[in-house]
Amino acid sequence: MKAAPAPSTTLAFPAPERSRSPARSPPPRSARSPATQTSSRSCSAARAASFGRTTRVFPPHIRKALTARDQGCAFPACTIPAPWCEAHHITYWSHGGTTSTENGTLLCSHHHHLIHKEQWTIQVKAGVPWFIPPPHIDPRQKPQRNRYFRLE
Ligand SMILES: [Zn+2]
């Protein structure tokens, strides 16, 4: 059995008697308002740094924020500049991580693969990504950070 059309679809358009009035023309435009709301929301400063779970790919404005913060591969002692880096989800997307500056960092391809292969942990403290090695690399798991791009 086929479902009946949703009643809200018919409510978005004026009844035939009302369509003669020019004032009733705008309702079809308001049906498109969610797209307008989305674009105005994405431009707001409050939402500029987060796409949450909407997209896995880091959009350009979040990539720019990560570039401004990390300036290059954030892995300790790496010197690869930002244009050659990939954006990495600190809490993996597959584990529910969001696409945001708080959950992102720049890594060169080599260190991006290393992070996934060797099970490093990353924590952002005061805007600085810190890398905690797995026990088989450093039994003390002393946090490290990149000091090539940012001394402080
Ligand atoms: Zn690197």
Coordinates of C-alpha atoms in Angstrom, one line a residue, residues 56-58 63 66 72-76 78 80 82 84-94 103-122 131:
R56 CA 33.3 14.2 7.2
V57 CA 35.3 16.3 4.8
F58 CA 36.7 19.5 6.4
R63 CA 40.7 24.1 7.1
L66 CA 43.3 24.8 11.4
G72 CA 51.8 23.0 9.4
C73 CA 51.9 19.4 10.4
A74 CA 51.2 19.5 14.2
F75 CA 53.2 16.2 14.8
P76 CA 56.2 16.8 17.1
C78 CA 57.7 17.8 11.7
I80 CA 55.8 20.0 6.6
A82 CA 50.1 23.5 5.9
W84 CA 50.9 19.9 2.1
C85 CA 48.9 18.7 5.1
E86 CA 45.6 16.8 5.6
A87 CA 43.0 17.6 8.2
H88 CA 42.7 14.8 10.7
H89 CA 39.7 14.1 13.0
I90 CA 41.2 13.8 16.5
T91 CA 38.3 11.7 17.7
Y92 CA 37.8 9.6 14.6
W93 CA 34.7 10.3 12.5
S94 CA 34.0 6.5 12.7
N103 CA 38.3 18.0 16.8
G104 CA 40.7 18.7 13.9
T105 CA 44.4 19.1 13.4
L106 CA 46.8 19.3 10.4
L107 CA 49.0 16.3 9.7
C108 CA 51.3 15.5 6.8
S109 CA 50.5 12.3 4.9
H110 CA 53.3 10.4 6.7
H111 CA 52.2 11.4 10.2
H112 CA 48.5 11.0 9.4
H113 CA 49.1 7.4 8.5
L114 CA 51.4 7.0 11.6
I115 CA 48.8 8.3 13.9
H116 CA 46.3 5.8 12.7
K117 CA 48.8 2.9 12.5
E118 CA 50.5 3.4 15.9
Q119 CA 47.5 4.5 18.0
W120 CA 48.7 7.9 19.1
T121 CA 46.3 10.0 21.1
I122 CA 45.9 13.8 20.5
F131 CA 50.5 14.1 21.0

